[in-house]
Tab-separated table of C-alpha atoms in Angstrom:
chain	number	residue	atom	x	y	z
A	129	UNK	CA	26.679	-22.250	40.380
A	130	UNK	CA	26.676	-21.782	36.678
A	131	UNK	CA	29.333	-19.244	35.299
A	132	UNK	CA	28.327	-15.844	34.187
A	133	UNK	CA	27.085	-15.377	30.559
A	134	UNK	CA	30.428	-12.905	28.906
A	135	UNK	CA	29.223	-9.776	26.781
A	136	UNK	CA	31.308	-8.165	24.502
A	137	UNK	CA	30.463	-4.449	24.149
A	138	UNK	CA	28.911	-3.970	20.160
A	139	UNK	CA	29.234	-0.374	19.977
A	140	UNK	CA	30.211	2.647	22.267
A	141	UNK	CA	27.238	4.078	24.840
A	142	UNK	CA	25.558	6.427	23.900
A	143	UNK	CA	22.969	9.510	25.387
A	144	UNK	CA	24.013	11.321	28.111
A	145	UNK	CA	23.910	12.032	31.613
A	146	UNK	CA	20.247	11.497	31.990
A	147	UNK	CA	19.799	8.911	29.814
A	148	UNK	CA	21.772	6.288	28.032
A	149	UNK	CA	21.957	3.019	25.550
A	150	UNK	CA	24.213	0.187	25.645
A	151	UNK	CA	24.542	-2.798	22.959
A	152	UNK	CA	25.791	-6.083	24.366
A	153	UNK	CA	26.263	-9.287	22.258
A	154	UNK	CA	26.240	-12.704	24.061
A	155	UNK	CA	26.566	-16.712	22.803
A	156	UNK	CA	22.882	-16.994	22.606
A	157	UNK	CA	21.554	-13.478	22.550
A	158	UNK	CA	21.986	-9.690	22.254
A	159	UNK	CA	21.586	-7.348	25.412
A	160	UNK	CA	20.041	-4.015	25.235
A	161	UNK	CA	20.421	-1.588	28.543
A	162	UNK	CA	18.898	1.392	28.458
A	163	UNK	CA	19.463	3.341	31.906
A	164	UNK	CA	18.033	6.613	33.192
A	165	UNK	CA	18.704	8.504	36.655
A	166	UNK	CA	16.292	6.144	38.318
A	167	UNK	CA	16.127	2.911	36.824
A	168	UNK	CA	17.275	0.373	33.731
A	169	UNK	CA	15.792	-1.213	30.952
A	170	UNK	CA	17.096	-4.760	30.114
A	171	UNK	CA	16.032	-6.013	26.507
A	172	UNK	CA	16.939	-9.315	25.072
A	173	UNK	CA	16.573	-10.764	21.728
A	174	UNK	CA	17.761	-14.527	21.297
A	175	UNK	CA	19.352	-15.482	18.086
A	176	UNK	CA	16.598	-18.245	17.997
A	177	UNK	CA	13.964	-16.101	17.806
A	178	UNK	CA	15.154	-13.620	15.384
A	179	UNK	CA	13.241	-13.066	12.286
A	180	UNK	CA	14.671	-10.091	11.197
A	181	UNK	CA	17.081	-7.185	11.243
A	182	UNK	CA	15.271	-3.816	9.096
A	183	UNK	CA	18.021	-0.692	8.896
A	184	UNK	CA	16.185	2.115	7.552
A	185	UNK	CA	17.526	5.574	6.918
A	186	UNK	CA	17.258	8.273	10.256
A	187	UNK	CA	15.052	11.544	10.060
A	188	UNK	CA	17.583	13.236	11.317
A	189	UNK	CA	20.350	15.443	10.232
A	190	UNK	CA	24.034	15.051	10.645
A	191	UNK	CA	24.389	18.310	13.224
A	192	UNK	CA	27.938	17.690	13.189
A	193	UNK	CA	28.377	17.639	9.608
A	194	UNK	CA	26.201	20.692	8.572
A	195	UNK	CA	27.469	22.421	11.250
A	196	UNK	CA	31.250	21.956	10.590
A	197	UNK	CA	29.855	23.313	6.976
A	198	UNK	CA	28.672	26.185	8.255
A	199	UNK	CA	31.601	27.239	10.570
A	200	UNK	CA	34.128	26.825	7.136
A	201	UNK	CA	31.601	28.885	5.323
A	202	UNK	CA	30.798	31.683	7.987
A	203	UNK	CA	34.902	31.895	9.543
A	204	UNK	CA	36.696	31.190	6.280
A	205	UNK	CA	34.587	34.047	4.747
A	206	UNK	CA	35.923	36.415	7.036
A	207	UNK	CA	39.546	35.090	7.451
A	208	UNK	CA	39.276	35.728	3.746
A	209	UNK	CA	38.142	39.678	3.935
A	210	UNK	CA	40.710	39.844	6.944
A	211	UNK	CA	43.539	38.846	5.355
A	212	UNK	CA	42.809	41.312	2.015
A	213	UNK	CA	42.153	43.807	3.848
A	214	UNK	CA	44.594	43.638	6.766
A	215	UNK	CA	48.370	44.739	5.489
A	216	UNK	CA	50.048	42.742	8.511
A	217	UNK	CA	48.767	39.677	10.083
A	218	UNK	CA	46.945	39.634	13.510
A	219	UNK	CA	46.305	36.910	16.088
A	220	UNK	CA	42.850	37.453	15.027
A	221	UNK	CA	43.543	36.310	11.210
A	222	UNK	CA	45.288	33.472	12.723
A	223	UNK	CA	42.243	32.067	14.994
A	224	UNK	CA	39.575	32.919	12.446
A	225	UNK	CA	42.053	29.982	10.201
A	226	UNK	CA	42.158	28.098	13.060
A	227	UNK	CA	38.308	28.144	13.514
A	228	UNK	CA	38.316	27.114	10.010
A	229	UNK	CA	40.539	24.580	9.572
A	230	UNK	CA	39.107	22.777	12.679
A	231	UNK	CA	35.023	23.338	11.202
A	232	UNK	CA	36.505	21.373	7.828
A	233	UNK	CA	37.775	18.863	9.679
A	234	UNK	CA	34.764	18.448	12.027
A	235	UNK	CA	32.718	18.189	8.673
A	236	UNK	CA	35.215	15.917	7.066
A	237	UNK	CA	35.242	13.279	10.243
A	238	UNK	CA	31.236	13.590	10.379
A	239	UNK	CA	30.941	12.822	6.400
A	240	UNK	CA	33.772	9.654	7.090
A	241	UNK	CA	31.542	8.030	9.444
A	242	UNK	CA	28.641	7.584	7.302
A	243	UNK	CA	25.208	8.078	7.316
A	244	UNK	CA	22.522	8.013	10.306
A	245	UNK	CA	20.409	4.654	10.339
A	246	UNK	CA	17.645	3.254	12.212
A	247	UNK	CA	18.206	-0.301	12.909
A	248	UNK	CA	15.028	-2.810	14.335
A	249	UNK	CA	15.182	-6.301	15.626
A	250	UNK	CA	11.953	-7.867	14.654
A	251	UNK	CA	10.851	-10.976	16.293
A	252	UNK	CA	7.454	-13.044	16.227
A	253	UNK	CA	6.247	-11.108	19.444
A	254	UNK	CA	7.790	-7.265	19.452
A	255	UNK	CA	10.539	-5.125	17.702
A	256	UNK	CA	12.714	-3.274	19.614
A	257	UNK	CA	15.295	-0.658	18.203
A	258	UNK	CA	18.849	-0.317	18.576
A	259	UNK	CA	19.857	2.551	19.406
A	260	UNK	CA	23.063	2.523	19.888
A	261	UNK	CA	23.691	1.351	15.812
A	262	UNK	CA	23.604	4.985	13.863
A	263	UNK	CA	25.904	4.973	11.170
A	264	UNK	CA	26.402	2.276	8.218
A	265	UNK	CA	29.715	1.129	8.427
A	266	UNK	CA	29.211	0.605	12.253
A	267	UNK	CA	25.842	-1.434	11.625
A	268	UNK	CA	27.538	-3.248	8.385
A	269	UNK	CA	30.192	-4.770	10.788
A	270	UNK	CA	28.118	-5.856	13.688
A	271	UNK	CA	25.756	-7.740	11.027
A	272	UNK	CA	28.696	-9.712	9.480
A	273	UNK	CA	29.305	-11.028	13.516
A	274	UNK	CA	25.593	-11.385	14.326
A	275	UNK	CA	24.685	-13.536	10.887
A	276	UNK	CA	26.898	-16.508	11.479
A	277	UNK	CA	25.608	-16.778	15.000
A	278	UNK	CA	21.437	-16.619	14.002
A	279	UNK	CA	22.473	-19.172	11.315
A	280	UNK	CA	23.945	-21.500	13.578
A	281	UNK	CA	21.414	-20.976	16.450
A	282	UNK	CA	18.120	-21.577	14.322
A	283	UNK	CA	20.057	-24.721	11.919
A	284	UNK	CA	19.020	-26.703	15.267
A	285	UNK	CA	15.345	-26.235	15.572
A	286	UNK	CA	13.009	-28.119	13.777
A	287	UNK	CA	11.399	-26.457	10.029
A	288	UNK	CA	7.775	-25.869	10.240
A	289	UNK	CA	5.912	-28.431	7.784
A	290	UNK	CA	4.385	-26.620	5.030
A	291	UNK	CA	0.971	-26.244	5.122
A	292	UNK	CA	-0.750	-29.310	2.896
A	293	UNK	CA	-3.709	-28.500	0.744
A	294	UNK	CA	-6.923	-29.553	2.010
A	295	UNK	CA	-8.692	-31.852	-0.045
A	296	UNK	CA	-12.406	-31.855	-0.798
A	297	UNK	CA	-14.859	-35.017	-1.323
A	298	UNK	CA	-15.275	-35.745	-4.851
A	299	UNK	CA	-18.506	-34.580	-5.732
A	300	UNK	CA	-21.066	-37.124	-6.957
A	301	UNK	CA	-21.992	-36.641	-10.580
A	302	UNK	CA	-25.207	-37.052	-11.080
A	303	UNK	CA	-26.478	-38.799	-14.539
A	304	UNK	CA	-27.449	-36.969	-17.397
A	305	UNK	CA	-30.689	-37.047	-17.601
A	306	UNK	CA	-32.543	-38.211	-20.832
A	307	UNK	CA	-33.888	-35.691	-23.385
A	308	UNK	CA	-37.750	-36.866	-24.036
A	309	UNK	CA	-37.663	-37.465	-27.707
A	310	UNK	CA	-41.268	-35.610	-28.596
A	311	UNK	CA	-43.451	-37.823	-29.797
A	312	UNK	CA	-45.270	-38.007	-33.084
A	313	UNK	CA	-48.962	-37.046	-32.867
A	314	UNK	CA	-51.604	-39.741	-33.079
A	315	UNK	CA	-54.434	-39.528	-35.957
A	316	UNK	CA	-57.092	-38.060	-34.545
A	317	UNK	CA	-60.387	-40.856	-34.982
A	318	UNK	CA	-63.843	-39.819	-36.787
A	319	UNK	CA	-66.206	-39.416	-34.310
A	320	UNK	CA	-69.797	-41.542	-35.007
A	321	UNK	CA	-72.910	-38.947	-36.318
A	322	UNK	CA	-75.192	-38.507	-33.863
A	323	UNK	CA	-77.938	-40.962	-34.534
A	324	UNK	CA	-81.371	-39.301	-34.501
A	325	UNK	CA	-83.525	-39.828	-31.707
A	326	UNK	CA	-87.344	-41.268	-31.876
A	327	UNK	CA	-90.383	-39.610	-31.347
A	328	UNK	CA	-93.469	-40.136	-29.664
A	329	UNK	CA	-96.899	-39.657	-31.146
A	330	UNK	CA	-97.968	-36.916	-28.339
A	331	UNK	CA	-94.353	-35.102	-29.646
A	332	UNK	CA	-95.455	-35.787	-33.439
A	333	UNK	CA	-96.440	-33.095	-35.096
A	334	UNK	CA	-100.182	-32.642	-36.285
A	335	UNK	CA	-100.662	-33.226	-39.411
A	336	UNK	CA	-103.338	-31.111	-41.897
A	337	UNK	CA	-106.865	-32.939	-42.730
């Protein structure tokens, strides 16, 4: 019985309770599971046939960030008024700078992690996304584990030949072909007079008595 294949967990889960993503990494391959409330979704990409990893930049916004933006905007606005306004301070002053404090912070942990990615697998046959790889300093980290291992996976199979030109037949050349030198024109010869033809007495002409 041959021992079970260890997986070492890339990045956290993520979805929710309906649905969720999980990226494992293996000696030969990387495991995709995506589960729902009824069933799983195993995807595997072997470092052998890896062509090539594409990270492209996510349609969509940061929610966290903008709205921890917001909240320091909207609550710091009116702790501000509150507190000019207000001679002595309330427990409402206080928890609109709480609410504050805690939106900057929000929006200053959201901006730290980076920006949202896309990243693909491509291989010869499909491309599958990871989902579970969002942010760039995440995805820059689990590249610098992955590359040594594709390297060392495809050093062992054999390089493709390149493709060799075909060659075509010589092509027979056929021989110039002589110019006719025009030829000089031939003195034309003197045709004979025509010689005049005899006459017959009954043809004769009569002549006068």
């Amino acid at each position: 019985m041959s021992a079970p294949t260890p997986y070492h967990r890339v990045s956290p889960q993520t979805g929710g309770i309906l649905a969720a993503s999980g990226l494992w990494l293996a000696d030969d391959h990387v495991l995709q599971i995506r589960s729902t409330a009824v069933q799983e979704h195993y995807e595997r990409i072997y470092f052998r046939d890896l062509k090539a990893v594409l990270v492209t930049d996510s349609s969509k916004r940061d929610l966290l960030f903008f709205g921890g933006v917001c909240g320091v905007l909207f609550f710091g606005f009116l702790a501000f008024i509150a507190t000019l306004t207000e001679t002595r301070a309330g427990p409402g002053i206080y928890f609109l700078w709480f609410v504050t404090l805690i939106s900057l912070a929000t929006s200053i942990l959201a901006y730290l992690r980076g920006r949202r990615r896309k990243v693909y697998a491509v291989t010869a046959l499909q491309t599958i996304y990871w989902r579970t790889l969002i942010r760039q300093p995440q995805i820059d980290a689990f590249l610098a584990r992955l590359r040594p291992l594709v390297e060392a996976a495809q050093a062992t199979l054999p390089k493709p030949e390149p493709p060799q030109p075909q060659q075509q037949p010589p092509q027979q050349q056929e021989p110039p072909q002589q110019q006719q030198q025009p030829q000089p024109p031939q003195p034309s010869q003197p045709q004979p007079p025509p010689q005049p033809q005899p006459t017959t007495p009954e043809s004769a002409p009569a002549q006068p008595a």
